Structure formats: structure tokens, C-alpha cells
Amino acid sequence: MFENAADLPLPEIMRPARFQDVLGQDHIWGEGAPLRRLAEQDRLGSWIFWGPPGCGKTTLASVIGQASKRKLVVLSAVSAGVKDLREVIEASQDEVEAGCKAHLLFLDEIHRLSKNQQDVLLPALESGAIKFIGATTENPSFEVNAAVNSRSIIFRFHKIADDGLVAVLRRALENSGKSKLRADIAPEVLEAIARSSAGDARRALNILEALAAAAPVDVSPVDMTALRSMGDTFALLYDKKGDQHYDTISAFIKCIRASQPDAALHYLARMIDAGEDVLFIARRLVIAASEDVGNATPMGLVMAQSGFDAVHQVGMPEARIILGQVTTFLASSQKSNRSYVGINKALADVREFGALEIPMALRNAPTGLMKSMGYGKGYSYAHDDPAGAAAMEYLPEALRGRRYYVPGNNGHERVLADNLRG
């Protein structure tokens, strides 16, 4: 793809080539970890690397391939098809039959192949005619053929922690002979880049490369002040642990609460554009659906939870569509915080009074002894005796008369209020 090494993007230039140079994923790649041990012993099989973008899936596959002394064949499911897979498998089969090592096929974005297309891998995986690593950002349970999954070990990759990303950036700056970076970047800028990169080393290195190229020659080091002076591209690096993070999500939720869908979409767009974790946004929408929309529009919680599941399964960039739909639905819905207020009042009483005795009529009486002690005595089954059930006392004696949930007059909560009035 790149005829001149000088044209290689920084993430490719800095891609580790040795086991010990790989940063992150210690749970599977640290000293003595399972994947590391298998790779060191060249005990390759059929593996699926599942994790977010830029977390090291391709890097580890490359390192393992180089160390194994096998022929490494790299295909992307975006452009490869069944014909390409068959050619690779047949070539590897010929090598095995000649007494040589099977080839290692790294298939990036395996989820892009249809499940029928994935079937072509099965005989080779079963026979060992090829060693295989498939990489995916999607949950293999949904996106990878069940038969392929059953023949593979799935290794879960995590986002790279901020301190790991800072280490990656420092390595690029310190190894200027390889990276060709000539800028002096202040530590706080590296930390800001790491925080804005959402655990994605590729993204962090791309930002660093662009920043180093754009930095004024008379500014050294490039600090946060210099960064802000260089325009919106770098000045708006989103700090996921700082004021901007909390201020933006706060503004977003308050706009939903105030039924302002346009303003809510604005702050949603700012978070998405800045690289905020879309699952973090989706979680906050689930909370808002219950806390601020509540029983006035019960469908809000269903929408928000469905949205969370869809965002988790689909990922970016399409997740923005789902987040936009849930945001506008919640912001445009009738609202009530009565259940939120109610549970907080109930918790306050529990913390003040402790675990008061449960009325005897409500207690479970599975044995004759318990019945003889009065457990369950006086209980009226509400379906058969609604009047008797209504006359019972349900709260502990010290709390009788307490009302925690008082439905409002908005939307469906009006129906609930009528139900409770009988």
C-alpha cells in the first residue's frame, strides 16, 4: 500500500515487532499469561481476538506470526472473499502435506464476512490445515459463525488504559530516529491525548503525529497553552476525566430533563465528536429514562435499554444514530421523577430506622412451626379478596402512613394515580 516507508502512518511505523515490546493486554499477554505462553511455545490453533479498535489485535497477530517462523497471510474481510480464503487454505494444506508448518492466516474484521462465507474456514480449522487468528470489534457470539466459535479460543481484548497510551506516545517521541517526530511535547499534553483517545492507540498516535507536524518550531515544549492556540482541532481535545467531561454530560442530561431535544442533540454531538465512550453515554440515557422520564412515559426505559444494547452491538459510527433517537425520544417525552424521589425517601427511612420487623401477615410460612408462630396469619390474597387485602397493614409499624410514591399528573402516571385511588 505504501511504496515509500516515509509515507507510512505513525501507528504502522511504531507497531511492535517483538513480544516484549507489546504494551497493554497484560491479562492475556503479560509474562506467564495464557496467550503469551501459547505463542512462545508456537502452539498456535484457531483464535479469535475480540476487542475495541486500536487495542492491539493486529499488532499481537503480527508479532505472533513473526515469532512463529510461519508464513503469515493477512486478509481483511472488508475486501477478501471466499475465493481468497480458499487459495490461502489450499496453499497451507500443500505445505502441511510437504511436512512444513501450516501457514498462519490473520483475518481482520471477520464479522464482515457472512456466516455462510465463514463456513469455508471450518474444514481447515477442524483438520489443522491452517493456523488462524480472526479479529473483530463485535461480539463473536452474535457476529461469528457458531461452528467457528466452537473451534476457536476467544481472547477478550480491553481498551488500553490511559497510562498505557502515554507510554506508547512517549516511546514514539523517544525513538525519533524511527518515528521521525521532532517535537517536544509536554507530559500534560500526552496525558490529554491519551484521555481523548478512548483507549485506542492508533488514534492516539495519529493525533500525536498531526500535532508534531503542526507545532510551531519556536514553541518548545508544546504545552496545553500552546495546544489551545493551535485551533479547534487540538484545543478541543476532550478530557474524559476533567471538567469538560462532567460539564458536557451534565448539560446533556439537564437538556433532556428540561425537554430540550435540540440542545440535547448539540451536547450529544460534542461528546461523540470528541471521542466520548458511546457506552458511557448510553448508560447515562438509561439512568435518565428512569430518573427523569419515569412512569410518565414507561416506554422511555425500554427505549433506553434497547438503545444501550444496540449501541453495544453496533458500535460507531452507526451508534450515533441510535443515541440520537433515544435522546430525542426522552427529551420529547412527558416526565416524572416521582419514583426517583420515592426510592430516595424509602432509603432514608431504612437508614434511619434500620430493618424494622416485617408485619406477621406478610411473612413466609413454609413450615408448620412458622405457622404456629403466627407467620402469615391474617394475610388476604389480593386477587381473591381485594377488600381484605386493602385493609391490611403492609409497612412496619413505625412507618405506617408513610407515602413514598405519589404519582403525578403527567402522561401514564395519571393512569397509575387513578389505579391507586381505586
Short mmCIF file of C-alpha atoms in Angstrom, two decimals:
data_model
loop_
_atom_site.label_atom_id
_atom_site.label_comp_id
_atom_site.label_asym_id
_atom_site.label_seq_id
_atom_site.Cartn_x
_atom_site.Cartn_y
_atom_site.Cartn_z
CA MET A 1 0.00 0.00 0.00
CA PHE A 2 2.83 2.40 0.85
CA GLU A 3 5.68 2.31 -1.64
CA ASN A 4 7.84 4.63 0.45
CA ALA A 5 8.42 3.93 4.14
CA ALA A 6 8.27 7.67 4.73
CA ASP A 7 4.61 7.54 3.75
CA LEU A 8 3.75 5.05 6.48
CA PRO A 9 1.43 6.46 9.16
CA LEU A 10 2.93 6.64 12.64
CA PRO A 11 0.87 3.71 14.03
CA GLU A 12 2.41 1.44 11.36
CA ILE A 13 5.93 2.78 11.95
CA MET A 14 5.66 2.19 15.70
CA ARG A 15 3.98 -1.21 15.53
CA PRO A 16 5.96 -3.53 17.87
CA ALA A 17 7.82 -6.45 16.33
CA ARG A 18 8.85 -8.34 19.50
CA PHE A 19 6.90 -9.96 22.32
CA GLN A 20 8.44 -7.71 24.98
CA ASP A 21 7.59 -4.51 23.10
CA VAL A 22 3.83 -5.02 23.21
CA LEU A 23 2.12 -2.72 25.71
CA GLY A 24 -1.23 -3.47 27.31
CA GLN A 25 -3.46 -6.57 27.49
CA ASP A 26 -1.48 -7.94 30.44
CA HIS A 27 -4.36 -10.28 31.34
CA ILE A 28 -3.62 -12.32 28.19
CA TRP A 29 -0.16 -11.13 27.16
CA GLY A 30 1.77 -10.41 30.36
CA GLU A 31 4.56 -12.73 31.50
CA GLY A 32 3.03 -16.18 32.05
CA ALA A 33 -0.38 -15.17 30.66
CA PRO A 34 -2.19 -17.79 28.53
CA LEU A 35 -1.86 -16.25 25.06
CA ARG A 36 1.77 -15.32 25.67
CA ARG A 37 2.64 -18.87 26.73
CA LEU A 38 0.90 -20.43 23.74
CA ALA A 39 2.67 -18.06 21.36
CA GLU A 40 6.09 -18.58 22.95
CA GLN A 41 5.69 -22.34 22.54
CA ASP A 42 4.38 -21.93 18.97
CA ARG A 43 1.26 -23.83 19.98
CA LEU A 44 -0.97 -21.96 17.59
CA GLY A 45 -4.51 -23.01 16.83
CA SER A 46 -7.71 -21.19 15.98
CA TRP A 47 -8.09 -17.96 17.94
CA ILE A 48 -10.47 -15.03 17.85
CA PHE A 49 -9.27 -11.67 19.13
CA TRP A 50 -12.28 -9.63 20.26
CA GLY A 51 -11.88 -6.04 21.36
CA PRO A 52 -12.30 -2.35 20.52
CA PRO A 53 -10.36 -0.55 17.77
CA GLY A 54 -6.70 0.23 18.39
CA CYS A 55 -6.24 -2.12 21.34
CA GLY A 56 -3.52 -4.30 19.77
CA LYS A 57 -5.31 -7.15 17.99
CA THR A 58 -3.45 -6.69 14.69
CA THR A 59 -0.18 -5.97 16.47
CA LEU A 60 -0.30 -9.18 18.50
CA ALA A 61 -1.21 -11.23 15.44
CA SER A 62 1.78 -9.74 13.60
CA VAL A 63 4.17 -10.35 16.50
CA ILE A 64 2.94 -13.93 16.89
CA GLY A 65 3.28 -14.55 13.16
CA GLN A 66 6.86 -13.25 13.04
CA ALA A 67 7.90 -15.25 16.10
CA SER A 68 6.38 -18.50 14.84
CA LYS A 69 8.52 -18.56 11.67
CA ARG A 70 5.39 -19.44 9.74
CA LYS A 71 4.18 -17.72 6.63
CA LEU A 72 1.80 -15.01 7.82
CA VAL A 73 -1.05 -14.21 5.46
CA VAL A 74 -3.04 -11.08 6.30
CA LEU A 75 -6.51 -10.61 4.83
CA SER A 76 -9.24 -8.13 5.60
CA ALA A 77 -12.81 -9.35 5.41
CA VAL A 78 -13.69 -5.93 4.02
CA SER A 79 -12.06 -6.83 0.70
CA ALA A 80 -11.41 -10.59 0.83
CA GLY A 81 -13.93 -13.20 -0.20
CA VAL A 82 -14.39 -16.95 -0.27
CA LYS A 83 -12.03 -17.31 -3.26
CA ASP A 84 -9.19 -15.63 -1.34
CA LEU A 85 -9.77 -17.79 1.72
CA ARG A 86 -9.74 -20.99 -0.32
CA GLU A 87 -6.48 -20.02 -2.01
CA VAL A 88 -4.79 -19.40 1.35
CA ILE A 89 -6.13 -22.64 2.81
CA GLU A 90 -5.05 -24.71 -0.20
CA ALA A 91 -1.53 -23.23 -0.14
CA SER A 92 -1.22 -24.01 3.56
CA GLN A 93 -2.56 -27.53 3.03
CA ASP A 94 0.15 -28.13 0.42
CA GLU A 95 2.81 -27.01 2.92
CA VAL A 96 1.46 -29.32 5.62
CA GLU A 97 1.40 -32.27 3.22
CA ALA A 98 5.03 -31.48 2.34
CA GLY A 99 5.97 -31.72 6.02
CA CYS A 100 6.22 -27.97 6.62
CA LYS A 101 4.46 -25.72 9.09
CA ALA A 102 0.91 -24.65 8.38
CA HIS A 103 0.51 -21.03 7.40
CA LEU A 104 -0.96 -18.52 9.85
CA LEU A 105 -3.98 -16.67 8.47
CA PHE A 106 -4.86 -13.39 10.15
CA LEU A 107 -8.37 -12.39 9.07
CA ASP A 108 -9.15 -8.86 10.20
CA GLU A 109 -12.77 -7.84 10.76
CA ILE A 110 -14.03 -11.40 10.46
CA HIS A 111 -17.52 -10.16 11.37
CA ARG A 112 -17.70 -8.54 7.92
CA LEU A 113 -17.97 -11.99 6.33
CA SER A 114 -21.43 -13.50 6.23
CA LYS A 115 -21.85 -16.61 8.36
CA ASN A 116 -22.11 -18.68 5.17
CA GLN A 117 -18.80 -17.23 3.96
CA GLN A 118 -17.22 -18.10 7.30
CA ASP A 119 -18.18 -21.74 6.71
CA VAL A 120 -15.30 -22.11 4.25
CA LEU A 121 -12.90 -21.99 7.21
CA LEU A 122 -14.41 -24.95 9.04
CA PRO A 123 -12.70 -27.94 7.37
CA ALA A 124 -9.26 -26.29 7.67
CA LEU A 125 -9.80 -25.37 11.32
CA GLU A 126 -11.00 -28.89 12.06
CA SER A 127 -8.02 -30.58 10.37
CA GLY A 128 -5.36 -28.09 11.42
CA ALA A 129 -4.53 -27.38 7.78
CA ILE A 130 -4.15 -23.74 8.75
CA LYS A 131 -3.49 -21.78 11.90
CA PHE A 132 -5.99 -18.99 12.29
CA ILE A 133 -6.47 -15.67 14.07
CA GLY A 134 -9.67 -13.75 13.44
CA ALA A 135 -10.03 -10.20 14.75
CA THR A 136 -13.32 -8.48 15.45
CA THR A 137 -14.67 -5.44 17.25
CA GLU A 138 -18.07 -7.14 17.54
CA ASN A 139 -19.30 -9.76 19.98
CA PRO A 140 -18.40 -13.13 18.39
CA SER A 141 -21.50 -14.70 19.94
CA PHE A 142 -23.59 -12.63 17.54
CA GLU A 143 -21.33 -11.97 14.56
CA VAL A 144 -19.19 -15.09 14.15
CA ASN A 145 -20.49 -18.44 12.98
CA ALA A 146 -21.23 -20.67 15.97
CA ALA A 147 -19.26 -23.50 14.38
CA VAL A 148 -16.20 -21.24 14.02
CA ASN A 149 -16.59 -20.11 17.63
CA SER A 150 -16.77 -23.69 18.86
CA ARG A 151 -13.46 -24.49 17.16
CA SER A 152 -11.72 -21.37 18.46
CA ILE A 153 -10.41 -19.88 21.67
CA ILE A 154 -11.81 -16.38 22.15
CA PHE A 155 -9.44 -13.86 23.71
CA ARG A 156 -11.09 -10.69 25.02
CA PHE A 157 -9.05 -7.53 24.49
CA HIS A 158 -9.69 -4.37 26.52
CA LYS A 159 -9.22 -0.71 25.78
CA ILE A 160 -5.68 0.38 26.59
CA ALA A 161 -5.55 2.33 29.84
CA ASP A 162 -4.55 5.99 29.73
CA ASP A 163 -1.16 5.31 31.31
CA GLY A 164 -0.54 2.64 28.67
CA LEU A 165 -1.35 5.10 25.91
CA VAL A 166 1.01 7.68 27.43
CA ALA A 167 3.74 5.01 27.37
CA VAL A 168 3.03 4.37 23.68
CA LEU A 169 3.27 8.10 22.91
CA ARG A 170 6.48 8.51 24.90
CA ARG A 171 8.04 5.60 23.06
CA ALA A 172 7.28 7.28 19.74
CA LEU A 173 8.83 10.57 20.90
CA GLU A 174 11.89 8.93 22.43
CA ASN A 175 12.50 6.82 19.32
CA SER A 176 12.65 9.81 16.98
CA GLY A 177 15.02 8.03 14.61
CA LYS A 178 12.24 5.59 13.83
CA SER A 179 9.19 7.80 14.24
CA LYS A 180 10.74 10.93 12.65
CA LEU A 181 8.96 13.07 15.26
CA ARG A 182 10.90 16.21 16.09
CA ALA A 183 8.55 17.97 18.52
CA ASP A 184 9.00 18.35 22.27
CA ILE A 185 5.59 17.58 23.79
CA ALA A 186 4.84 18.36 27.45
CA PRO A 187 3.67 15.46 29.67
CA GLU A 188 0.27 17.04 30.30
CA VAL A 189 -0.36 17.19 26.55
CA LEU A 190 0.46 13.49 26.20
CA GLU A 191 -1.99 12.78 29.02
CA ALA A 192 -4.67 14.87 27.30
CA ILE A 193 -4.13 12.98 24.05
CA ALA A 194 -4.39 9.68 25.90
CA ARG A 195 -7.62 10.68 27.64
CA SER A 196 -9.15 11.85 24.37
CA SER A 197 -8.31 8.62 22.53
CA ALA A 198 -10.79 6.29 24.25
CA GLY A 199 -8.23 3.50 24.74
CA ASP A 200 -7.30 3.49 21.04
CA ALA A 201 -3.51 3.50 20.50
CA ARG A 202 -3.90 4.03 16.76
CA ARG A 203 -5.95 7.17 17.35
CA ALA A 204 -3.52 8.47 19.98
CA LEU A 205 -0.53 8.06 17.64
CA ASN A 206 -2.37 9.71 14.76
CA ILE A 207 -3.17 12.73 16.96
CA LEU A 208 0.46 12.89 18.12
CA GLU A 209 1.73 12.74 14.55
CA ALA A 210 -0.59 15.55 13.44
CA LEU A 211 0.26 17.63 16.50
CA ALA A 212 4.01 17.24 15.99
CA ALA A 213 3.67 18.29 12.36
CA ALA A 214 1.52 21.32 13.22
CA ALA A 215 3.52 22.54 16.23
CA PRO A 216 5.27 25.91 15.71
CA VAL A 217 9.04 25.47 15.50
CA ASP A 218 9.58 28.23 18.08
CA VAL A 219 7.39 26.55 20.73
CA SER A 220 9.14 24.06 22.99
CA PRO A 221 7.75 22.19 24.69
CA VAL A 222 4.23 22.13 23.26
CA ASP A 223 2.16 22.62 26.43
CA MET A 224 -1.59 22.95 26.94
CA THR A 225 -1.44 26.70 26.32
CA ALA A 226 0.33 26.16 23.01
CA LEU A 227 -2.09 23.38 22.21
CA ARG A 228 -5.11 25.64 22.69
CA SER A 229 -3.54 28.31 20.49
CA MET A 230 -3.32 25.89 17.56
CA GLY A 231 -7.01 25.93 16.76
CA ASP A 232 -10.08 23.79 17.34
CA THR A 233 -8.55 20.55 16.07
CA PHE A 234 -6.24 20.32 19.07
CA ALA A 235 -7.72 22.85 21.50
CA LEU A 236 -10.84 20.74 21.88
CA LEU A 237 -9.09 17.54 22.93
CA TYR A 238 -11.74 16.06 25.17
CA ASP A 239 -10.65 15.38 28.72
CA LYS A 240 -12.65 12.35 29.87
CA LYS A 241 -11.62 12.84 33.49
CA GLY A 242 -11.74 16.61 33.67
CA ASP A 243 -14.26 19.42 33.87
CA GLN A 244 -15.20 19.26 30.20
CA HIS A 245 -16.26 15.64 30.51
CA TYR A 246 -18.52 16.26 33.51
CA ASP A 247 -19.81 19.62 32.28
CA THR A 248 -20.86 18.23 28.91
CA ILE A 249 -22.66 15.15 30.23
CA SER A 250 -24.30 17.33 32.89
CA ALA A 251 -25.55 19.76 30.24
CA PHE A 252 -26.76 16.84 28.12
CA ILE A 253 -28.86 15.28 30.89
CA LYS A 254 -30.25 18.64 32.02
CA CYS A 255 -31.42 19.37 28.47
CA ILE A 256 -33.25 16.04 28.35
CA ARG A 257 -34.82 16.75 31.75
CA ALA A 258 -35.98 20.18 30.53
CA SER A 259 -37.47 18.73 27.31
CA GLN A 260 -34.98 20.50 25.04
CA PRO A 261 -34.19 17.96 22.28
CA ASP A 262 -32.22 20.40 20.10
CA ALA A 263 -29.85 21.40 22.90
CA ALA A 264 -29.56 17.75 23.99
CA LEU A 265 -28.51 16.78 20.44
CA HIS A 266 -25.93 19.56 20.44
CA TYR A 267 -24.21 18.26 23.57
CA LEU A 268 -24.55 14.68 22.35
CA ALA A 269 -22.80 15.67 19.11
CA ARG A 270 -20.00 17.35 21.06
CA MET A 271 -19.39 14.21 23.09
CA ILE A 272 -19.44 11.92 20.06
CA ASP A 273 -17.17 14.20 18.04
CA ALA A 274 -14.72 14.38 20.94
CA GLY A 275 -14.50 10.59 21.21
CA GLU A 276 -16.52 10.04 24.37
CA ASP A 277 -17.24 6.39 25.12
CA VAL A 278 -20.64 5.77 23.50
CA LEU A 279 -21.49 3.13 26.11
CA PHE A 280 -20.96 5.75 28.83
CA ILE A 281 -23.49 7.99 27.05
CA ALA A 282 -25.90 5.07 26.60
CA ARG A 283 -25.67 4.20 30.32
CA ARG A 284 -26.50 7.78 31.26
CA LEU A 285 -29.53 7.67 28.97
CA VAL A 286 -30.77 4.55 30.76
CA ILE A 287 -30.44 6.37 34.09
CA ALA A 288 -32.20 9.48 32.75
CA ALA A 289 -35.03 7.35 31.38
CA SER A 290 -35.77 6.09 34.88
CA GLU A 291 -34.83 9.14 36.96
CA ASP A 292 -36.28 11.95 34.84
CA VAL A 293 -38.83 10.38 32.50
CA GLY A 294 -40.03 7.65 34.83
CA ASN A 295 -43.58 6.35 34.88
CA ALA A 296 -44.92 9.32 32.92
CA THR A 297 -43.53 7.55 29.81
CA PRO A 298 -42.64 3.99 30.85
CA MET A 299 -41.57 3.18 27.29
CA GLY A 300 -38.62 5.52 27.83
CA LEU A 301 -36.74 2.95 29.89
CA VAL A 302 -37.45 0.25 27.31
CA MET A 303 -36.14 2.55 24.57
CA ALA A 304 -33.04 3.48 26.55
CA GLN A 305 -32.17 -0.13 27.43
CA SER A 306 -32.76 -1.25 23.86
CA GLY A 307 -30.58 1.65 22.76
CA PHE A 308 -27.80 0.58 25.11
CA ASP A 309 -27.91 -2.97 23.76
CA ALA A 310 -27.93 -1.73 20.17
CA VAL A 311 -25.01 0.66 20.76
CA HIS A 312 -23.04 -2.19 22.34
CA GLN A 313 -23.71 -4.48 19.39
CA VAL A 314 -23.39 -1.98 16.53
CA GLY A 315 -20.59 0.32 17.70
CA MET A 316 -19.50 3.50 15.99
CA PRO A 317 -20.12 5.21 13.66
CA GLU A 318 -23.71 3.93 13.47
CA ALA A 319 -24.15 4.12 17.26
CA ARG A 320 -24.61 7.87 16.86
CA ILE A 321 -27.96 7.23 15.12
CA ILE A 322 -29.22 5.10 17.99
CA LEU A 323 -28.05 7.60 20.61
CA GLY A 324 -29.75 10.40 18.68
CA GLN A 325 -33.03 8.50 18.56
CA VAL A 326 -33.06 7.69 22.27
CA THR A 327 -32.02 11.23 23.18
CA THR A 328 -34.81 12.86 21.17
CA PHE A 329 -37.39 10.36 22.45
CA LEU A 330 -36.54 11.01 26.08
CA ALA A 331 -36.24 14.77 25.66
CA SER A 332 -39.65 14.89 23.92
CA SER A 333 -41.46 12.60 26.37
CA GLN A 334 -43.66 13.53 29.32
CA LYS A 335 -41.67 13.32 32.52
CA SER A 336 -41.89 12.44 36.18
CA ASN A 337 -39.29 11.96 38.88
CA ARG A 338 -41.77 10.60 41.43
CA SER A 339 -40.30 7.07 41.56
CA TYR A 340 -36.79 8.54 41.92
CA VAL A 341 -37.98 10.72 44.81
CA GLY A 342 -39.86 7.77 46.31
CA ILE A 343 -36.94 5.35 46.45
CA ASN A 344 -34.72 8.04 47.97
CA LYS A 345 -37.28 8.70 50.72
CA ALA A 346 -37.64 4.97 51.39
CA LEU A 347 -33.85 4.56 51.60
CA ALA A 348 -33.60 7.49 54.00
CA ASP A 349 -36.11 5.82 56.34
CA VAL A 350 -34.37 2.44 56.13
CA ARG A 351 -31.08 4.10 57.05
CA GLU A 352 -32.71 5.99 59.92
CA PHE A 353 -34.84 3.20 61.39
CA GLY A 354 -32.91 0.11 60.30
CA ALA A 355 -34.52 -3.24 59.47
CA LEU A 356 -37.85 -2.90 61.29
CA GLU A 357 -39.96 -6.00 61.86
CA ILE A 358 -42.00 -7.11 58.87
CA PRO A 359 -45.72 -7.46 59.70
CA MET A 360 -46.58 -11.07 60.56
CA ALA A 361 -49.23 -11.31 57.85
CA LEU A 362 -46.60 -10.70 55.17
CA ARG A 363 -44.07 -13.24 56.37
CA ASN A 364 -43.41 -16.52 54.63
CA ALA A 365 -44.67 -19.61 56.45
CA PRO A 366 -43.27 -22.70 54.71
CA THR A 367 -43.34 -24.89 57.86
CA GLY A 368 -45.94 -25.84 60.46
CA LEU A 369 -43.76 -24.34 63.20
CA MET A 370 -43.73 -20.96 61.49
CA LYS A 371 -47.49 -21.05 61.01
CA SER A 372 -47.93 -21.86 64.70
CA MET A 373 -45.82 -18.80 65.49
CA GLY A 374 -48.22 -16.57 63.56
CA TYR A 375 -46.25 -16.23 60.34
CA GLY A 376 -48.67 -15.38 57.51
CA LYS A 377 -51.66 -15.03 59.87
CA GLY A 378 -54.23 -12.55 58.62
CA TYR A 379 -52.90 -12.39 55.09
CA SER A 380 -55.54 -11.73 52.42
CA TYR A 381 -54.78 -12.80 48.85
CA ALA A 382 -55.39 -9.63 46.85
CA HIS A 383 -56.76 -11.42 43.75
CA ASP A 384 -59.44 -13.28 45.73
CA ASP A 385 -60.15 -10.73 48.48
CA PRO A 386 -59.27 -7.22 47.29
CA ALA A 387 -61.19 -5.56 50.12
CA GLY A 388 -59.41 -7.64 52.76
CA ALA A 389 -56.06 -7.02 51.13
CA ALA A 390 -56.72 -3.28 51.06
CA ALA A 391 -57.48 -3.28 54.78
CA MET A 392 -54.16 -4.89 55.74
CA GLU A 393 -51.11 -3.06 57.05
CA TYR A 394 -48.07 -3.52 54.84
CA LEU A 395 -45.39 -1.25 56.28
CA PRO A 396 -43.58 -1.88 59.58
CA GLU A 397 -45.48 -0.36 62.50
CA ALA A 398 -43.14 2.62 62.96
CA LEU A 399 -43.61 3.64 59.32
CA ARG A 400 -47.36 3.23 58.95
CA GLY A 401 -48.92 6.02 56.99
CA ARG A 402 -45.74 6.80 55.09
CA ARG A 403 -46.21 7.61 51.37
CA TYR A 404 -43.12 7.27 49.26
CA TYR A 405 -44.62 7.11 45.80
CA VAL A 406 -47.12 9.83 44.92
CA PRO A 407 -47.88 9.64 41.18
CA GLY A 408 -48.03 12.92 39.29
CA ASN A 409 -50.43 14.04 36.60
CA ASN A 410 -48.13 13.66 33.58
CA GLY A 411 -48.70 11.04 30.92
CA HIS A 412 -49.11 7.45 32.05
CA GLU A 413 -48.58 8.39 35.69
CA ARG A 414 -52.10 9.84 35.70
CA VAL A 415 -53.36 6.32 34.96
CA LEU A 416 -51.27 4.93 37.83
CA ALA A 417 -52.70 7.55 40.18
CA ASP A 418 -56.23 6.54 39.18
CA ASN A 419 -55.35 2.87 39.75
CA LEU A 420 -54.11 3.59 43.26
CA ARG A 421 -57.21 5.61 44.11
CA GLY A 422 -59.31 2.62 43.07
#
